[in-house]
C-alpha cells in the first residue's frame, strides 16, 4: 500500500465561504495553498456530517465543505493516507498491545483470589493506555496486522471493568464455595446458610455484613477467620477481631477456640487470632509504642467512683467564693432546659411533658409551667416562704369551689404578706394560647378577682407576657415590694436571700443534684470521646428553642453549664495526669494519634500489622473508633475490613455511637461489598413478622426480610393490657400451659425485660413464685445479645419510665451526640425491637389499661399476627374520651371502696380530675357542660341538670323533712355552711336522680 495523491478544485460559493481547493500528497493535506502535515497516529482524522456541510477533522484542524460537492474521494484518501503515514508508529503500538495482553494474562494467572476494588483500580491504572489501542483495531486491520488475539481477557477488562470484575468474582465465589464446602458444613452445629458462606468468601477491601437478630453473626465471624486461614489468605496472627465489651470478646474467643482442622502451618487451630476490645487494643498500642506500661484510671473502670469524683468537684465549686455567681445562676435558674409552651398542641400535652421530665422547683414542688418554675425559684432563693397551689380559704376558713371546677386552688400563697398570687397565661392583648377557650379563661380570671374582693383577700397577678427578657422576676419583685408598702412591712423582713451553698444544699436534699451529676458525668465522657476542645465548646450556639426567648434561655443555660464543666474537666484531667493513668477515651484518642505516626509500625515492631480487621456489633461504633479502625487498616497495605452489625439494633447513641457510619458505610470506608444475612435461628416466623414490620415502619432503617428456622401456626406476640401483677401472672400461667406437657432436660427460660431496671423490682419474688422456670431479668439495653424461650416486656406504657421513654435528652448532651433521623422515637423503636427479638417461642408485652404507649397501639394494628388479652375493666374504658380538664390524659376506670370511678392518666400531681361513673349504666364516666351532667356513653343517655347557681354542682332530689315534699337542691350544699351553694327549686314530676 502506498500514499495516494489527490486534488480537487471547488466552485465560487465554496471558495468564498470555505476554500478554493484541496490536495493530498506524501507530505500531507494542502488547503488554499497551505500544507497541513499528516497528524500523529493517535490524533483524530475523521469526517463529521452536518445538515448542509461535511467537516474533515485533521488532528487539531477543521475543514468544512458543502455536502453537494463530491468530496468523497478526498475524504477516503485522507483517511487511508493517515493510516499509511502512521504505519511505523502503529506497528509499535500494536507490538506494545500484544505485550500488554501477555502481561495482563500473566498477572491474572498469579492473582488467584477475589478481585477487590483496589485490584481493579490498580489494573485500570496500569493498563489504562490499552483502551485507546484497542480502539485502533480497524487501523491495524487496514495495515494487515493480525488482530485475532484482540478478543482477550485484557480487552474485556479494560472496556468494561465493572462487568468483568463482577463476573470474575461470581466465578471465584462459586469456586471457593465448592472448595470449602466441608468447612462451611461442619464449622457449626447447623451448616452455614448460603449468605453466611457468601460473606466468608467475599474478600472485598471493605465488607459490611448486616446480621439481623439471631442470624449467626458470631458464627459468621468465626467461619470467616477459618476460611481466610484455610485459603492461605492470612495466618491467624494476621487477623484482628474487635468486640465492644468483655462478654462479646470472651464469646468470640470461645467460638474460634472450638474450631479445629484449619489448614495452617501452626497447630491447626485459630488460637493465634487476636481478639480484643477497642479499649484493650488502644491500651496495647500505647504501651508498645511508648515502651512503658499504662494504667487504667479507676474513674474509668468504676462508674461509682466517677460519680463520687464528679460529686466532690461540684461540692468544691459550691465552696469556692469565686464560683458563687455561676453556682447560683445554674442551680437557681438553669437546672432545666426550657421548651416553648406553644409548641404543644394542648395544655395537657405541655403538662405531660412537665410530668415526664419532672420539672421540680427548688421548693420541691412539681410545677405546671416553666414560668411557675421561675416564680417558685425566685421566691425560694429570696428566702420568701410560700405555698404552691394551696386550697383557698376565705377569712371564714371556708373552702370555695370554682364554678364548673373543683375546689379553688390559687397558684401561690405568701403567708408573710397574707397574699395570694395567680399567674395568668395571657399576652398583653389578653389573648390565651390558641387551644385554650379565651372567653372561659377570662371568665375564670374575673371570678377569681371578684372572689378575692368579696372576701377581702389580697390577690397579686402576674402574666405570661412579663416573662420576656427576665421581666417576670422584675414584675414579681415590684408586686411584692408594693404589698410590703401596703402592710408597712420593711422589705428586709420579706427578702432574705439565701446563699449559693444553701441553694446547692436544697438541690442535694431534693435529689435533683443527682441529675446534675449524671449530666456532668455523661457530658464528660462524650466530650473526651469527641474531637471538640473546650474553646470549640465555648463558640457553639445552642439550637434548642423554637423562639428567640427560649433559644436565649437555653444559650445562657449552656454558658452557665460550661462554666461549671470547665472546672470539673480541669480537675479530672489533673487527676489522671497526677496518677499517670488513662481513661477509656484516652485509650482510643492516644492510640489514634500513634497509628497516624510515621514510625508507628517501626516502634511497635510490626506487632499491629494485620491483613484483616474484623469488627463485631459494628452498628455501635463511634466516630473516634471508626477513625482508629481506618488508620489501622490504612497503615498496612492490602489490609481489608470486615464488619458485622445490624442497624435495627443500634441502641447506644447515648454513648456516642453513630448509626450513620453503618447506613452510609461506604462513604466513610470506601468501596464496600454488602451482605445481608437473612435467616434467623432464634425466633419463629410469627415473631419475625411482627418485629420486622414494626422496625421497618421507620423508612431510615435498611430494608430486609428475615426467614426463620422455626415456624408457628399461631401468633406468638401477646399483648397483656392489665396491671403488671395480673399480667405477669397471666403470662406465667400461659407459659406453664405450653411447657408442662413437654419433657425437656432443662427448664424453660423466661426473660423479663423493662425499659428501666425499676420495672424489675419484683424479680426475686417472681423467681421464687415460679421455680419451675429459669427466670432472668434485664433492662432493655442489658438484654442485647441474650435470648430466652419466653420474654415478658414490662411497663410498655405512655409514661416517663415507659416504653418509649418519655424523658427528653438534655440539649446540652445533644450538642455532642450524633444526629438522629427525624422519625418519631427512632432510637426507642430500635430498643423495643431488641426486646421483642430476644424470645425464641413467645413474647408477651404488658401495658396498663388506658396508658398503653404508642408502641402497643401500633402493635394492636397487626391484628392477624398478635393476640390481645384485656383486663376485666377494659369494657369500661373508652379510648376516644380524653380528660375534660387537660384534654391530654385518658380517663382510666378504677374500682374504689364506693364503686367505679375515673381518673386522669397523667396522675394527681398534674391533673387531679376524678369523675363519677354513671349510676344508671355503671360503665362510663359522667361528663358535664354548661347545662347538664351526662353519661359519656351514647347508649345510655342519662342526664342530670347542672346547678345554675354554682355551675359545678348538680341538682339532686331531696325531701323536706317537715312537709315531706320533694325538691331539687345543689349537690354542693353543705348543711350549716353558709358559703356552700344554697340553690333549690321545685322538683319535676319525674326527678332526675335521688341523693345518696
Short mmCIF file of C-alpha atoms in Angstrom, two decimals, residues 191-512:
data_model
loop_
_atom_site.label_atom_id
_atom_site.label_comp_id
_atom_site.label_asym_id
_atom_site.label_seq_id
_atom_site.Cartn_x
_atom_site.Cartn_y
_atom_site.Cartn_z
CA UNK A 191 -24.43 -25.86 58.22
CA UNK A 192 -23.86 -22.21 57.36
CA UNK A 193 -26.56 -20.57 55.27
CA UNK A 194 -25.78 -19.57 51.65
CA UNK A 195 -25.44 -15.92 52.64
CA UNK A 196 -23.16 -16.73 55.59
CA UNK A 197 -20.92 -18.63 53.16
CA UNK A 198 -21.03 -15.77 50.70
CA UNK A 199 -19.93 -13.35 53.43
CA UNK A 200 -16.98 -15.65 54.13
CA UNK A 201 -15.67 -15.93 50.57
CA UNK A 202 -16.19 -12.31 49.53
CA UNK A 203 -12.81 -10.64 50.01
CA UNK A 204 -13.50 -7.00 49.19
CA UNK A 205 -11.43 -4.16 50.63
CA UNK A 206 -14.41 -3.47 52.89
CA UNK A 207 -17.21 -5.91 53.60
CA UNK A 208 -20.30 -5.00 55.61
CA UNK A 209 -22.44 -7.87 56.84
CA UNK A 210 -25.90 -6.81 58.03
CA UNK A 211 -26.76 -9.56 60.50
CA UNK A 212 -30.31 -9.46 61.85
CA UNK A 213 -31.18 -10.75 65.31
CA UNK A 214 -30.34 -14.44 65.63
CA UNK A 215 -28.83 -14.77 62.14
CA UNK A 216 -25.49 -16.08 63.42
CA UNK A 217 -23.13 -13.11 63.30
CA UNK A 218 -20.61 -14.71 65.68
CA UNK A 219 -20.67 -17.91 63.65
CA UNK A 220 -20.06 -15.89 60.50
CA UNK A 221 -17.07 -14.10 62.00
CA UNK A 222 -15.52 -17.35 63.20
CA UNK A 223 -16.15 -19.05 59.86
CA UNK A 224 -14.65 -16.06 58.02
CA UNK A 225 -11.43 -16.36 60.04
CA UNK A 226 -11.29 -20.12 59.39
CA UNK A 227 -11.80 -19.58 55.65
CA UNK A 228 -9.07 -16.92 55.45
CA UNK A 229 -6.56 -19.26 57.13
CA UNK A 230 -7.70 -22.31 55.13
CA UNK A 231 -7.39 -20.44 51.84
CA UNK A 232 -3.96 -19.12 52.78
CA UNK A 233 -5.07 -15.51 52.66
CA UNK A 234 -3.83 -14.83 56.19
CA UNK A 235 -2.15 -16.50 59.12
CA UNK A 236 -4.14 -16.50 62.39
CA UNK A 237 -1.91 -13.79 63.90
CA UNK A 238 -2.62 -11.55 60.88
CA UNK A 239 -6.31 -11.39 61.80
CA UNK A 240 -7.69 -8.90 64.35
CA UNK A 241 -11.21 -9.28 65.80
CA UNK A 242 -12.63 -6.29 67.68
CA UNK A 243 -15.53 -6.53 70.12
CA UNK A 244 -17.19 -3.85 72.25
CA UNK A 245 -17.36 -5.47 75.64
CA UNK A 246 -15.64 -8.14 77.65
CA UNK A 247 -18.55 -10.58 77.29
CA UNK A 248 -18.56 -10.26 73.49
CA UNK A 249 -14.79 -10.71 73.40
CA UNK A 250 -14.98 -13.86 75.50
CA UNK A 251 -17.74 -15.26 73.29
CA UNK A 252 -15.65 -14.68 70.16
CA UNK A 253 -12.57 -16.24 71.78
CA UNK A 254 -14.54 -19.28 72.85
CA UNK A 255 -16.08 -19.66 69.41
CA UNK A 256 -12.82 -19.57 67.46
CA UNK A 257 -11.08 -21.77 70.02
CA UNK A 258 -13.51 -24.60 69.22
CA UNK A 259 -12.66 -24.55 65.51
CA UNK A 260 -10.14 -27.24 64.60
CA UNK A 261 -8.84 -28.79 61.41
CA UNK A 262 -7.81 -25.49 59.88
CA UNK A 263 -5.19 -25.90 57.16
CA UNK A 264 -2.27 -23.93 58.55
CA UNK A 265 1.38 -24.47 59.33
CA UNK A 266 0.64 -23.98 63.04
CA UNK A 267 -1.36 -26.19 65.36
CA UNK A 268 -4.38 -26.46 63.06
CA UNK A 269 -6.49 -24.03 65.10
CA UNK A 270 -7.30 -20.34 65.13
CA UNK A 271 -5.66 -19.79 68.51
CA UNK A 272 -3.37 -17.12 67.07
CA UNK A 273 -6.23 -14.82 66.03
CA UNK A 274 -6.12 -11.59 68.02
CA UNK A 275 -9.45 -10.96 69.78
CA UNK A 276 -9.65 -7.69 71.68
CA UNK A 277 -11.94 -4.93 72.82
CA UNK A 278 -11.35 -1.47 71.37
CA UNK A 279 -10.07 -0.16 74.69
CA UNK A 280 -7.71 -3.06 75.26
CA UNK A 281 -6.32 -2.61 71.74
CA UNK A 282 -5.83 1.11 72.34
CA UNK A 283 -4.04 0.45 75.61
CA UNK A 284 -1.78 -2.15 73.98
CA UNK A 285 -0.86 0.19 71.12
CA UNK A 286 0.08 2.92 73.60
CA UNK A 287 2.17 0.57 75.73
CA UNK A 288 4.17 -0.86 72.83
CA UNK A 289 4.71 2.48 71.15
CA UNK A 290 5.84 4.26 74.33
CA UNK A 291 7.57 1.16 75.65
CA UNK A 292 6.06 1.54 79.09
CA UNK A 293 3.07 0.22 80.96
CA UNK A 294 -0.12 2.23 81.24
CA UNK A 295 -2.72 2.05 83.95
CA UNK A 296 -6.46 2.50 83.55
CA UNK A 297 -7.88 5.09 85.91
CA UNK A 298 -10.32 3.82 88.49
CA UNK A 299 -12.52 6.73 87.37
CA UNK A 300 -12.88 4.94 84.04
CA UNK A 301 -13.33 1.40 85.33
CA UNK A 302 -15.69 2.18 88.23
CA UNK A 303 -18.80 4.25 87.45
CA UNK A 304 -19.49 4.73 91.15
CA UNK A 305 -16.04 6.22 91.74
CA UNK A 306 -16.50 8.57 88.78
CA UNK A 307 -19.84 9.71 90.18
CA UNK A 308 -18.27 10.32 93.57
CA UNK A 309 -15.44 12.28 91.95
CA UNK A 310 -17.85 14.49 89.99
CA UNK A 311 -19.97 14.98 93.13
CA UNK A 312 -16.88 16.07 95.03
CA UNK A 313 -15.92 18.56 92.32
CA UNK A 314 -19.40 20.07 92.38
CA UNK A 315 -19.13 20.35 96.17
CA UNK A 316 -15.82 22.19 95.72
CA UNK A 317 -17.37 24.52 93.16
CA UNK A 318 -20.06 25.48 95.62
CA UNK A 319 -17.50 26.09 98.36
CA UNK A 320 -15.39 28.39 96.16
CA UNK A 321 -16.44 32.05 96.72
CA UNK A 322 -15.35 32.98 93.20
CA UNK A 323 -17.86 30.50 91.79
CA UNK A 324 -20.81 31.81 93.80
CA UNK A 325 -22.49 33.59 90.92
CA UNK A 326 -22.17 30.71 88.39
CA UNK A 327 -23.47 28.28 91.02
CA UNK A 328 -26.42 30.49 91.88
CA UNK A 329 -27.12 31.02 88.18
CA UNK A 330 -27.09 27.37 87.19
CA UNK A 331 -28.80 25.83 90.20
CA UNK A 332 -31.19 28.72 90.75
CA UNK A 333 -32.18 29.43 87.15
CA UNK A 334 -30.86 26.93 84.63
CA UNK A 335 -31.35 23.45 86.07
CA UNK A 336 -33.78 22.51 83.32
CA UNK A 337 -33.80 23.06 79.55
CA UNK A 338 -36.77 25.16 78.57
CA UNK A 339 -39.33 24.43 75.87
CA UNK A 340 -41.89 26.65 74.22
CA UNK A 341 -45.34 26.04 75.64
CA UNK A 342 -46.85 26.96 72.26
CA UNK A 343 -45.03 24.07 70.58
CA UNK A 344 -47.52 21.71 72.23
CA UNK A 345 -50.96 21.05 70.76
CA UNK A 346 -52.69 21.41 74.10
CA UNK A 347 -52.14 22.41 77.70
CA UNK A 348 -52.42 18.72 78.54
CA UNK A 349 -49.51 17.82 76.27
CA UNK A 350 -47.45 20.53 77.92
CA UNK A 351 -48.34 19.19 81.36
CA UNK A 352 -47.47 15.67 80.21
CA UNK A 353 -44.04 16.94 79.16
CA UNK A 354 -43.51 18.57 82.55
CA UNK A 355 -44.64 15.38 84.27
CA UNK A 356 -42.38 13.10 82.26
CA UNK A 357 -39.35 15.35 82.71
CA UNK A 358 -40.17 16.09 86.37
CA UNK A 359 -39.76 19.86 86.39
CA UNK A 360 -39.35 20.46 90.12
CA UNK A 361 -38.80 23.84 91.78
CA UNK A 362 -36.19 24.41 94.49
CA UNK A 363 -39.05 24.32 96.97
CA UNK A 364 -39.66 20.70 95.98
CA UNK A 365 -42.93 21.46 94.19
CA UNK A 366 -43.71 19.85 90.83
CA UNK A 367 -44.80 22.86 88.80
CA UNK A 368 -47.11 23.12 85.81
CA UNK A 369 -45.15 25.59 83.68
CA UNK A 370 -41.66 26.99 83.31
CA UNK A 371 -42.98 30.41 84.25
CA UNK A 372 -44.30 28.99 87.51
CA UNK A 373 -40.85 27.46 87.96
CA UNK A 374 -39.33 30.94 87.63
CA UNK A 375 -41.70 32.31 90.26
CA UNK A 376 -41.11 29.42 92.66
CA UNK A 377 -37.33 29.66 92.38
CA UNK A 378 -37.37 33.44 92.75
CA UNK A 379 -39.37 33.21 95.96
CA UNK A 380 -37.23 30.39 97.31
CA UNK A 381 -33.85 31.95 96.55
CA UNK A 382 -35.02 35.23 98.09
CA UNK A 383 -35.99 33.48 101.28
CA UNK A 384 -39.72 34.14 100.91
CA UNK A 385 -41.87 31.40 102.41
CA UNK A 386 -44.78 30.34 100.17
CA UNK A 387 -47.26 27.57 99.47
CA UNK A 388 -47.78 26.18 95.99
CA UNK A 389 -51.39 25.59 94.91
CA UNK A 390 -52.91 25.70 98.39
CA UNK A 391 -56.65 25.42 98.81
CA UNK A 392 -58.12 28.91 99.02
CA UNK A 393 -59.71 29.75 102.32
CA UNK A 394 -61.75 32.82 102.96
CA UNK A 395 -61.39 34.72 106.20
CA UNK A 396 -64.16 32.46 107.47
CA UNK A 397 -61.81 29.50 106.70
CA UNK A 398 -64.20 28.09 104.13
CA UNK A 399 -63.19 26.10 101.06
CA UNK A 400 -64.50 27.68 97.87
CA UNK A 401 -65.43 25.77 94.73
CA UNK A 402 -64.83 27.48 91.40
CA UNK A 403 -67.88 27.29 89.12
CA UNK A 404 -67.67 24.29 86.88
CA UNK A 405 -64.50 23.07 88.56
CA UNK A 406 -63.23 21.61 91.81
CA UNK A 407 -62.05 23.38 94.96
CA UNK A 408 -60.33 26.67 94.11
CA UNK A 409 -56.55 26.49 94.45
CA UNK A 410 -54.64 29.69 93.65
CA UNK A 411 -51.14 29.26 92.24
CA UNK A 412 -49.32 30.63 95.32
CA UNK A 413 -49.91 31.86 98.83
CA UNK A 414 -47.32 34.03 100.64
CA UNK A 415 -48.07 33.92 104.39
CA UNK A 416 -45.89 36.84 105.49
CA UNK A 417 -47.79 39.09 103.06
CA UNK A 418 -51.10 37.29 103.55
CA UNK A 419 -51.38 37.43 99.77
CA UNK A 420 -52.35 35.02 97.03
CA UNK A 421 -50.57 35.09 93.69
CA UNK A 422 -52.12 33.97 90.40
CA UNK A 423 -50.04 33.66 87.25
CA UNK A 424 -52.23 34.06 84.17
CA UNK A 425 -51.28 32.75 80.75
CA UNK A 426 -52.20 35.92 78.87
CA UNK A 427 -50.36 38.17 76.45
CA UNK A 428 -50.57 41.98 76.53
CA UNK A 429 -53.77 41.91 74.48
CA UNK A 430 -55.39 39.46 76.88
CA UNK A 431 -55.13 36.52 74.49
CA UNK A 432 -54.63 32.94 75.64
CA UNK A 433 -52.76 30.23 73.78
CA UNK A 434 -54.80 29.04 70.75
CA UNK A 435 -56.03 25.76 72.25
CA UNK A 436 -57.49 27.45 75.35
CA UNK A 437 -61.00 28.94 75.36
CA UNK A 438 -60.24 32.64 75.76
CA UNK A 439 -63.73 33.59 76.95
CA UNK A 440 -63.86 30.81 79.56
CA UNK A 441 -60.32 31.64 80.73
CA UNK A 442 -61.14 35.33 81.14
CA UNK A 443 -64.38 34.44 82.91
CA UNK A 444 -62.40 32.28 85.34
CA UNK A 445 -59.95 35.14 85.97
CA UNK A 446 -62.77 37.60 86.61
CA UNK A 447 -64.39 35.14 89.03
CA UNK A 448 -61.13 34.87 90.97
CA UNK A 449 -60.69 38.65 91.12
CA UNK A 450 -64.29 39.05 92.29
CA UNK A 451 -63.89 36.31 94.90
CA UNK A 452 -60.85 37.95 96.47
CA UNK A 453 -62.63 41.33 96.55
CA UNK A 454 -65.71 39.77 98.12
CA UNK A 455 -63.69 38.07 100.84
CA UNK A 456 -61.26 40.93 101.23
CA UNK A 457 -58.19 38.81 100.45
CA UNK A 458 -55.18 40.12 98.57
CA UNK A 459 -54.64 38.88 95.02
CA UNK A 460 -51.38 39.59 93.19
CA UNK A 461 -51.32 38.93 89.47
CA UNK A 462 -48.50 38.15 87.02
CA UNK A 463 -48.80 37.39 83.30
CA UNK A 464 -47.07 35.37 80.63
CA UNK A 465 -46.15 38.47 78.63
CA UNK A 466 -43.97 39.63 81.54
CA UNK A 467 -41.63 36.67 81.06
CA UNK A 468 -39.86 38.40 78.15
CA UNK A 469 -36.18 39.15 78.90
CA UNK A 470 -36.42 38.30 82.58
CA UNK A 471 -39.29 40.72 83.11
CA UNK A 472 -41.33 38.24 85.13
CA UNK A 473 -38.94 38.37 88.09
CA UNK A 474 -38.88 42.18 87.95
CA UNK A 475 -42.68 42.38 87.83
CA UNK A 476 -42.96 39.91 90.71
CA UNK A 477 -40.48 41.86 92.79
CA UNK A 478 -42.43 45.09 92.19
CA UNK A 479 -45.65 43.40 93.34
CA UNK A 480 -44.01 42.06 96.48
CA UNK A 481 -42.48 45.41 97.34
CA UNK A 482 -45.83 47.12 96.77
CA UNK A 483 -47.54 44.67 99.13
CA UNK A 484 -44.85 45.36 101.75
CA UNK A 485 -45.67 49.05 101.46
CA UNK A 486 -49.39 48.38 101.95
CA UNK A 487 -48.68 46.41 105.12
CA UNK A 488 -46.00 48.79 106.39
CA UNK A 489 -43.55 45.91 106.29
CA UNK A 490 -39.83 46.50 105.83
CA UNK A 491 -38.58 44.83 102.67
CA UNK A 492 -35.76 43.28 104.66
CA UNK A 493 -38.40 41.38 106.61
CA UNK A 494 -39.59 39.78 103.37
CA UNK A 495 -36.47 39.48 101.25
CA UNK A 496 -33.91 37.22 102.91
CA UNK A 497 -31.78 35.88 100.03
CA UNK A 498 -30.15 32.54 100.65
CA UNK A 499 -26.53 31.73 99.78
CA UNK A 500 -25.40 29.60 96.83
CA UNK A 501 -24.38 26.97 99.38
CA UNK A 502 -27.95 26.88 100.70
CA UNK A 503 -29.31 26.63 97.17
CA UNK A 504 -26.99 23.72 96.47
CA UNK A 505 -27.86 22.04 99.77
CA UNK A 506 -31.53 22.16 98.77
CA UNK A 507 -30.73 20.74 95.34
CA UNK A 508 -28.98 17.87 97.10
CA UNK A 509 -31.85 17.40 99.51
CA UNK A 510 -34.34 17.15 96.65
CA UNK A 511 -32.23 14.62 94.76
CA UNK A 512 -32.18 16.92 91.73
#
